[in-house]
Amino acid sequence: MKIVQQDGLNFLLTNGLPRRRLTSLIGWFSKIENPLVCAVSLGVWRMFTDLDLSDAQQTRYASMHQCFTRRLKPGARPVDADPAILASPCDAIIGACGTVRAGEVLQIKGMPYSLQDLFGDAAHAAAVEGGQFVTLRLTSAMYHRFHAPYNCQVSAVTHIFGDVWNVNPVTLRRVARLFCKNERALIRTAMAGHDVTLVTVAAVLVAGIRLSFLDLPLEHRHLPRRAYACDATLQKGDEMGWFEHGSTILVFAPAGFSLCESLREGAMIRAGQRLMQLPG
């Protein structure tokens, strides 16, 4: 059995230690460019995860960080071309999903959280009332880049500084309102006349969230909240950014959208596959 599958030990190791300091340390260590350090690091990484690099563009890496943020071979993630479909932005395990009701969604069964707390904006939360949400959890072994789920215009990015709790199921069951506590970036987009929000959530060992269309690091720790002006045009499947480890993306669409029938909690999904149906 993989060590990562032992829930109690996993929770203790990834949450019981100073999370911010550990995350900064791993972020620094992962960027060391040394063949021996990289080989040993990848070997240890494989002890904890089912790391599969068969579809990676590169076969050799100068550092663990380079492997974390790897690109894939061209065509490895074909994007659903149906204009009625909003595609998954990333490889992930489907977490809680469903309808936004009374300003709340589920973190995990029996544990709701407020969208006003998540967004930090009551009007923004009200705009998705009655709409659909999907939780997409990226594990550390997965492909860590994420992509535009539809042709879109990115109108704003808000970075909210916070904690870095692990985002795995055992922690989601133990820490209430976890997504509202962790560091996150809210990406507001206009897609086919509809406002769709992607919330990229940082987690322990995530050294940073990077956005390809915003040439600035989201590292303003002295400010609890910072808004970035943005006017980026992306086509469906274009790269939006990447995590520097595993984490979570929350997708929020307004009323009229529906979840694709194939969506099942606990199922795997890949970037570009069917996620939601657009209205009409």
mmCIF file of N, CA, C and O in Angstrom, residues 14-89:
data_model
loop_
_atom_site.group_PDB
_atom_site.id
_atom_site.type_symbol
_atom_site.label_atom_id
_atom_site.label_comp_id
_atom_site.label_asym_id
_atom_site.label_seq_id
_atom_site.Cartn_x
_atom_site.Cartn_y
_atom_site.Cartn_z
ATOM 1 N N THR A 14 1.304 15.901 6.342
ATOM 2 C CA THR A 14 1.118 17.051 5.450
ATOM 3 C C THR A 14 0.440 18.242 6.111
ATOM 4 O O THR A 14 0.450 19.338 5.544
ATOM 5 N N ASN A 15 -0.153 18.055 7.296
ATOM 6 C CA ASN A 15 -0.835 19.164 7.962
ATOM 7 C C ASN A 15 -0.296 19.470 9.347
ATOM 8 O O ASN A 15 -0.448 20.580 9.841
ATOM 9 N N GLY A 16 0.332 18.471 9.992
ATOM 10 C CA GLY A 16 0.809 18.662 11.357
ATOM 11 C C GLY A 16 2.090 19.460 11.450
ATOM 12 O O GLY A 16 2.392 20.060 12.484
ATOM 13 N N LEU A 17 2.853 19.491 10.355
ATOM 14 C CA LEU A 17 4.093 20.258 10.332
ATOM 15 C C LEU A 17 3.787 21.712 9.958
ATOM 16 O O LEU A 17 2.704 22.005 9.449
ATOM 17 N N PRO A 18 4.721 22.648 10.181
ATOM 18 C CA PRO A 18 4.493 24.051 9.753
ATOM 19 C C PRO A 18 4.296 24.099 8.240
ATOM 20 O O PRO A 18 5.254 23.954 7.474
ATOM 21 N N ARG A 19 3.068 24.292 7.790
ATOM 22 C CA ARG A 19 2.733 24.115 6.379
ATOM 23 C C ARG A 19 3.414 25.129 5.471
ATOM 24 O O ARG A 19 3.920 24.787 4.400
ATOM 25 N N ARG A 20 3.425 26.388 5.887
ATOM 26 C CA ARG A 20 4.031 27.427 5.048
ATOM 27 C C ARG A 20 5.540 27.219 4.918
ATOM 28 O O ARG A 20 6.103 27.323 3.834
ATOM 29 N N ARG A 21 6.186 26.931 6.022
ATOM 30 C CA ARG A 21 7.643 26.734 5.990
ATOM 31 C C ARG A 21 8.008 25.510 5.165
ATOM 32 O O ARG A 21 8.966 25.525 4.388
ATOM 33 N N LEU A 22 7.230 24.436 5.330
ATOM 34 C CA LEU A 22 7.479 23.221 4.563
ATOM 35 C C LEU A 22 7.278 23.470 3.079
ATOM 36 O O LEU A 22 8.065 23.010 2.242
ATOM 37 N N THR A 23 6.245 24.227 2.735
ATOM 38 C CA THR A 23 5.963 24.543 1.341
ATOM 39 C C THR A 23 7.088 25.373 0.722
ATOM 40 O O THR A 23 7.536 25.109 -0.398
ATOM 41 N N SER A 24 7.570 26.372 1.466
ATOM 42 C CA SER A 24 8.687 27.195 0.970
ATOM 43 C C SER A 24 9.952 26.369 0.793
ATOM 44 O O SER A 24 10.684 26.522 -0.192
ATOM 45 N N LEU A 25 10.194 25.466 1.746
ATOM 46 C CA LEU A 25 11.379 24.614 1.669
ATOM 47 C C LEU A 25 11.320 23.700 0.448
ATOM 48 O O LEU A 25 12.298 23.592 -0.308
ATOM 49 N N ILE A 26 10.174 23.050 0.237
ATOM 50 C CA ILE A 26 10.032 22.152 -0.908
ATOM 51 C C ILE A 26 10.105 22.938 -2.211
ATOM 52 O O ILE A 26 10.691 22.476 -3.208
ATOM 53 N N GLY A 27 9.533 24.140 -2.228
ATOM 54 C CA GLY A 27 9.617 24.977 -3.417
ATOM 55 C C GLY A 27 11.050 25.293 -3.784
ATOM 56 O O GLY A 27 11.438 25.246 -4.957
ATOM 57 N N TRP A 28 11.861 25.611 -2.767
ATOM 58 C CA TRP A 28 13.282 25.891 -3.010
ATOM 59 C C TRP A 28 14.022 24.626 -3.442
ATOM 60 O O TRP A 28 14.767 24.626 -4.432
ATOM 61 N N PHE A 29 13.795 23.535 -2.706
ATOM 62 C CA PHE A 29 14.507 22.286 -2.970
ATOM 63 C C PHE A 29 14.184 21.749 -4.364
ATOM 64 O O PHE A 29 15.070 21.240 -5.065
ATOM 65 N N SER A 30 12.917 21.857 -4.778
ATOM 66 C CA SER A 30 12.502 21.282 -6.063
ATOM 67 C C SER A 30 13.184 21.944 -7.254
ATOM 68 O O SER A 30 13.260 21.361 -8.339
ATOM 69 N N LYS A 31 13.700 23.165 -7.067
ATOM 70 C CA LYS A 31 14.331 23.891 -8.174
ATOM 71 C C LYS A 31 15.845 23.653 -8.263
ATOM 72 O O LYS A 31 16.505 24.203 -9.153
ATOM 73 N N ILE A 32 16.395 22.861 -7.361
ATOM 74 C CA ILE A 32 17.831 22.560 -7.417
ATOM 75 C C ILE A 32 18.133 21.750 -8.675
ATOM 76 O O ILE A 32 17.563 20.672 -8.881
ATOM 77 N N GLU A 33 19.002 22.260 -9.512
ATOM 78 C CA GLU A 33 19.347 21.573 -10.759
ATOM 79 C C GLU A 33 20.637 20.776 -10.560
ATOM 80 O O GLU A 33 21.745 21.287 -10.703
ATOM 81 N N ASN A 34 20.451 19.522 -10.214
ATOM 82 C CA ASN A 34 21.557 18.604 -9.974
ATOM 83 C C ASN A 34 21.064 17.209 -10.351
ATOM 84 O O ASN A 34 20.032 16.763 -9.832
ATOM 85 N N PRO A 35 21.757 16.492 -11.235
ATOM 86 C CA PRO A 35 21.271 15.185 -11.709
ATOM 87 C C PRO A 35 21.009 14.189 -10.582
ATOM 88 O O PRO A 35 19.996 13.486 -10.605
ATOM 89 N N LEU A 36 21.895 14.140 -9.596
ATOM 90 C CA LEU A 36 21.724 13.188 -8.502
ATOM 91 C C LEU A 36 20.535 13.571 -7.622
ATOM 92 O O LEU A 36 19.704 12.724 -7.271
ATOM 93 N N VAL A 37 20.460 14.856 -7.264
ATOM 94 C CA VAL A 37 19.343 15.336 -6.438
ATOM 95 C C VAL A 37 18.019 15.083 -7.150
ATOM 96 O O VAL A 37 17.040 14.618 -6.541
ATOM 97 N N CYS A 38 17.987 15.349 -8.459
ATOM 98 C CA CYS A 38 16.755 15.149 -9.227
ATOM 99 C C CYS A 38 16.379 13.670 -9.272
ATOM 100 O O CYS A 38 15.216 13.309 -9.048
ATOM 101 N N ALA A 39 17.352 12.801 -9.531
ATOM 102 C CA ALA A 39 17.077 11.362 -9.622
ATOM 103 C C ALA A 39 16.560 10.807 -8.301
ATOM 104 O O ALA A 39 15.586 10.039 -8.268
ATOM 105 N N VAL A 40 17.200 11.192 -7.201
ATOM 106 C CA VAL A 40 16.767 10.719 -5.885
ATOM 107 C C VAL A 40 15.378 11.266 -5.559
ATOM 108 O O VAL A 40 14.514 10.545 -5.045
ATOM 109 N N SER A 41 15.142 12.545 -5.868
ATOM 110 C CA SER A 41 13.846 13.170 -5.586
ATOM 111 C C SER A 41 12.717 12.472 -6.337
ATOM 112 O O SER A 41 11.652 12.190 -5.771
ATOM 113 N N LEU A 42 12.944 12.172 -7.620
ATOM 114 C CA LEU A 42 11.916 11.500 -8.406
ATOM 115 C C LEU A 42 11.691 10.075 -7.901
ATOM 116 O O LEU A 42 10.563 9.573 -7.918
ATOM 117 N N GLY A 43 12.766 9.442 -7.441
ATOM 118 C CA GLY A 43 12.632 8.105 -6.874
ATOM 119 C C GLY A 43 11.778 8.104 -5.620
ATOM 120 O O GLY A 43 10.905 7.249 -5.437
ATOM 121 N N VAL A 44 12.001 9.090 -4.741
ATOM 122 C CA VAL A 44 11.191 9.207 -3.520
ATOM 123 C C VAL A 44 9.751 9.550 -3.878
ATOM 124 O O VAL A 44 8.806 9.010 -3.292
ATOM 125 N N TRP A 45 9.581 10.441 -4.852
ATOM 126 C CA TRP A 45 8.245 10.839 -5.302
ATOM 127 C C TRP A 45 7.444 9.619 -5.750
ATOM 128 O O TRP A 45 6.266 9.460 -5.417
ATOM 129 N N ARG A 46 8.100 8.704 -6.471
ATOM 130 C CA ARG A 46 7.421 7.500 -6.956
ATOM 131 C C ARG A 46 7.008 6.572 -5.809
ATOM 132 O O ARG A 46 6.088 5.773 -5.952
ATOM 133 N N MET A 47 7.696 6.660 -4.657
ATOM 134 C CA MET A 47 7.309 5.850 -3.503
ATOM 135 C C MET A 47 5.947 6.282 -2.959
ATOM 136 O O MET A 47 5.219 5.485 -2.377
ATOM 137 N N PHE A 48 5.618 7.555 -3.141
ATOM 138 C CA PHE A 48 4.389 8.107 -2.591
ATOM 139 C C PHE A 48 3.246 8.148 -3.605
ATOM 140 O O PHE A 48 2.090 8.303 -3.221
ATOM 141 N N THR A 49 3.542 8.078 -4.894
ATOM 142 C CA THR A 49 2.519 8.262 -5.925
ATOM 143 C C THR A 49 2.739 7.297 -7.088
ATOM 144 O O THR A 49 3.783 6.664 -7.209
ATOM 145 N N ASP A 50 1.732 7.242 -7.957
ATOM 146 C CA ASP A 50 1.828 6.466 -9.197
ATOM 147 C C ASP A 50 2.213 7.420 -10.328
ATOM 148 O O ASP A 50 1.419 7.721 -11.224
ATOM 149 N N LEU A 51 3.416 7.900 -10.295
ATOM 150 C CA LEU A 51 3.893 8.879 -11.278
ATOM 151 C C LEU A 51 4.051 8.224 -12.650
ATOM 152 O O LEU A 51 4.743 7.221 -12.796
ATOM 153 N N ASP A 52 3.404 8.794 -13.658
ATOM 154 C CA ASP A 52 3.455 8.282 -15.025
ATOM 155 C C ASP A 52 3.913 9.409 -15.955
ATOM 156 O O ASP A 52 3.210 10.402 -16.115
ATOM 157 N N LEU A 53 5.087 9.242 -16.544
ATOM 158 C CA LEU A 53 5.650 10.283 -17.414
ATOM 159 C C LEU A 53 5.621 9.859 -18.880
ATOM 160 O O LEU A 53 6.301 10.458 -19.716
ATOM 161 N N SER A 54 4.818 8.843 -19.209
ATOM 162 C CA SER A 54 4.822 8.299 -20.570
ATOM 163 C C SER A 54 4.311 9.295 -21.612
ATOM 164 O O SER A 54 4.677 9.201 -22.786
ATOM 165 N N ASP A 55 3.450 10.243 -21.203
ATOM 166 C CA ASP A 55 2.927 11.211 -22.169
ATOM 167 C C ASP A 55 3.602 12.576 -22.048
ATOM 168 O O ASP A 55 3.160 13.558 -22.637
ATOM 169 N N ALA A 56 4.685 12.649 -21.275
ATOM 170 C CA ALA A 56 5.406 13.920 -21.103
ATOM 171 C C ALA A 56 6.232 14.248 -22.339
ATOM 172 O O ALA A 56 6.750 13.358 -23.015
ATOM 173 N N GLN A 57 6.353 15.537 -22.600
ATOM 174 C CA GLN A 57 7.130 15.992 -23.751
ATOM 175 C C GLN A 57 8.618 15.719 -23.571
ATOM 176 O O GLN A 57 9.311 15.330 -24.501
ATOM 177 N N GLN A 58 9.108 15.902 -22.344
ATOM 178 C CA GLN A 58 10.514 15.656 -22.037
ATOM 179 C C GLN A 58 10.703 14.258 -21.458
ATOM 180 O O GLN A 58 9.800 13.697 -20.845
ATOM 181 N N THR A 59 11.889 13.718 -21.649
ATOM 182 C CA THR A 59 12.228 12.428 -21.045
ATOM 183 C C THR A 59 13.272 12.580 -19.949
ATOM 184 O O THR A 59 13.465 11.682 -19.138
ATOM 185 N N ARG A 60 13.958 13.712 -19.919
ATOM 186 C CA ARG A 60 14.961 13.992 -18.891
ATOM 187 C C ARG A 60 14.648 15.339 -18.245
ATOM 188 O O ARG A 60 14.174 16.261 -18.910
ATOM 189 N N TYR A 61 14.968 15.441 -16.951
ATOM 190 C CA TYR A 61 14.648 16.657 -16.215
ATOM 191 C C TYR A 61 15.866 17.131 -15.423
ATOM 192 O O TYR A 61 16.598 16.324 -14.849
ATOM 193 N N ALA A 62 16.038 18.446 -15.396
ATOM 194 C CA ALA A 62 17.160 19.027 -14.658
ATOM 195 C C ALA A 62 16.852 19.143 -13.177
ATOM 196 O O ALA A 62 17.747 19.197 -12.338
ATOM 197 N N SER A 63 15.555 19.184 -12.826
ATOM 198 C CA SER A 63 15.142 19.343 -11.434
ATOM 199 C C SER A 63 13.768 18.726 -11.224
ATOM 200 O O SER A 63 13.041 18.452 -12.190
ATOM 201 N N MET A 64 13.413 18.512 -9.982
ATOM 202 C CA MET A 64 12.088 17.996 -9.661
ATOM 203 C C MET A 64 11.013 18.983 -10.101
ATOM 204 O O MET A 64 9.941 18.597 -10.571
ATOM 205 N N HIS A 65 11.280 20.267 -9.949
ATOM 206 C CA HIS A 65 10.331 21.304 -10.355
ATOM 207 C C HIS A 65 10.019 21.207 -11.841
ATOM 208 O O HIS A 65 8.873 21.382 -12.272
ATOM 209 N N GLN A 66 11.037 20.937 -12.645
ATOM 210 C CA GLN A 66 10.839 20.813 -14.086
ATOM 211 C C GLN A 66 9.907 19.651 -14.412
ATOM 212 O O GLN A 66 9.105 19.716 -15.344
ATOM 213 N N CYS A 67 9.994 18.594 -13.612
ATOM 214 C CA CYS A 67 9.096 17.457 -13.792
ATOM 215 C C CYS A 67 7.683 17.798 -13.317
ATOM 216 O O CYS A 67 6.701 17.451 -13.973
ATOM 217 N N PHE A 68 7.566 18.486 -12.181
ATOM 218 C CA PHE A 68 6.259 18.907 -11.671
ATOM 219 C C PHE A 68 5.486 19.679 -12.746
ATOM 220 O O PHE A 68 4.297 19.477 -12.931
ATOM 221 N N THR A 69 6.168 20.598 -13.407
ATOM 222 C CA THR A 69 5.511 21.538 -14.314
ATOM 223 C C THR A 69 5.656 21.117 -15.773
ATOM 224 O O THR A 69 5.580 21.950 -16.674
ATOM 225 N N ARG A 70 5.865 19.848 -16.020
ATOM 226 C CA ARG A 70 6.112 19.320 -17.362
ATOM 227 C C ARG A 70 4.964 19.626 -18.327
ATOM 228 O O ARG A 70 3.792 19.676 -17.929
ATOM 229 N N ARG A 71 5.318 19.768 -19.579
ATOM 230 C CA ARG A 71 4.332 19.829 -20.655
ATOM 231 C C ARG A 71 4.168 18.428 -21.243
ATOM 232 O O ARG A 71 5.024 17.566 -21.060
ATOM 233 N N LEU A 72 3.065 18.249 -21.970
ATOM 234 C CA LEU A 72 2.784 16.951 -22.556
ATOM 235 C C LEU A 72 3.080 16.947 -24.054
ATOM 236 O O LEU A 72 3.225 17.998 -24.678
ATOM 237 N N LYS A 73 3.168 15.757 -24.609
ATOM 238 C CA LYS A 73 3.368 15.620 -26.050
ATOM 239 C C LYS A 73 2.177 16.237 -26.778
ATOM 240 O O LYS A 73 1.037 16.185 -26.288
ATOM 241 N N PRO A 74 2.414 16.836 -27.951
ATOM 242 C CA PRO A 74 1.308 17.408 -28.725
ATOM 243 C C PRO A 74 0.226 16.354 -28.968
ATOM 244 O O PRO A 74 0.518 15.212 -29.329
ATOM 245 N N GLY A 75 -1.015 16.745 -28.751
ATOM 246 C CA GLY A 75 -2.130 15.827 -28.978
ATOM 247 C C GLY A 75 -2.437 14.889 -27.833
ATOM 248 O O GLY A 75 -3.377 14.080 -27.921
ATOM 249 N N ALA A 76 -1.683 14.978 -26.740
ATOM 250 C CA ALA A 76 -1.909 14.067 -25.603
ATOM 251 C C ALA A 76 -3.230 14.347 -24.889
ATOM 252 O O ALA A 76 -3.765 13.460 -24.220
ATOM 253 N N ARG A 77 -3.741 15.567 -25.007
ATOM 254 C CA ARG A 77 -5.014 15.923 -24.382
ATOM 255 C C ARG A 77 -5.922 16.584 -25.422
ATOM 256 O O ARG A 77 -6.072 17.805 -25.456
ATOM 257 N N PRO A 78 -6.544 15.790 -26.299
ATOM 258 C CA PRO A 78 -7.455 16.379 -27.293
ATOM 259 C C PRO A 78 -8.623 17.082 -26.600
ATOM 260 O O PRO A 78 -9.139 16.607 -25.585
ATOM 261 N N VAL A 79 -9.010 18.222 -27.137
ATOM 262 C CA VAL A 79 -10.059 19.045 -26.529
ATOM 263 C C VAL A 79 -11.380 18.815 -27.255
ATOM 264 O O VAL A 79 -11.435 18.840 -28.486
ATOM 265 N N ASP A 80 -12.435 18.554 -26.496
ATOM 266 C CA ASP A 80 -13.760 18.365 -27.083
ATOM 267 C C ASP A 80 -14.142 19.615 -27.872
ATOM 268 O O ASP A 80 -14.234 20.713 -27.318
ATOM 269 N N ALA A 81 -14.379 19.437 -29.175
ATOM 270 C CA ALA A 81 -14.614 20.578 -30.058
ATOM 271 C C ALA A 81 -16.070 21.022 -30.104
ATOM 272 O O ALA A 81 -16.384 22.038 -30.735
ATOM 273 N N ASP A 82 -16.963 20.318 -29.437
ATOM 274 C CA ASP A 82 -18.386 20.655 -29.456
ATOM 275 C C ASP A 82 -18.593 22.039 -28.839
ATOM 276 O O ASP A 82 -18.261 22.265 -27.666
ATOM 277 N N PRO A 83 -19.160 22.996 -29.589
ATOM 278 C CA PRO A 83 -19.356 24.351 -29.043
ATOM 279 C C PRO A 83 -20.378 24.408 -27.916
ATOM 280 O O PRO A 83 -20.489 25.435 -27.234
ATOM 281 N N ALA A 84 -21.116 23.323 -27.687
ATOM 282 C CA ALA A 84 -22.085 23.290 -26.586
ATOM 283 C C ALA A 84 -21.463 22.767 -25.301
ATOM 284 O O ALA A 84 -22.130 22.697 -24.273
ATOM 285 N N ILE A 85 -20.153 22.422 -25.359
ATOM 286 C CA ILE A 85 -19.497 21.787 -24.215
ATOM 287 C C ILE A 85 -18.409 22.683 -23.620
ATOM 288 O O ILE A 85 -17.556 23.209 -24.335
ATOM 289 N N LEU A 86 -18.466 22.844 -22.289
ATOM 290 C CA LEU A 86 -17.380 23.455 -21.522
ATOM 291 C C LEU A 86 -16.494 22.300 -21.062
ATOM 292 O O LEU A 86 -16.962 21.375 -20.407
ATOM 293 N N ALA A 87 -15.225 22.327 -21.456
ATOM 294 C CA ALA A 87 -14.315 21.208 -21.212
ATOM 295 C C ALA A 87 -13.624 21.326 -19.858
ATOM 296 O O ALA A 87 -13.539 22.414 -19.272
ATOM 297 N N SER A 88 -13.122 20.212 -19.380
ATOM 298 C CA SER A 88 -12.355 20.243 -18.135
ATOM 299 C C SER A 88 -11.058 21.015 -18.357
ATOM 300 O O SER A 88 -10.359 20.795 -19.347
ATOM 301 N N PRO A 89 -10.703 21.914 -17.441
ATOM 302 C CA PRO A 89 -9.453 22.670 -17.601
ATOM 303 C C PRO A 89 -8.207 21.863 -17.259
ATOM 304 O O PRO A 89 -7.098 22.298 -17.553
#
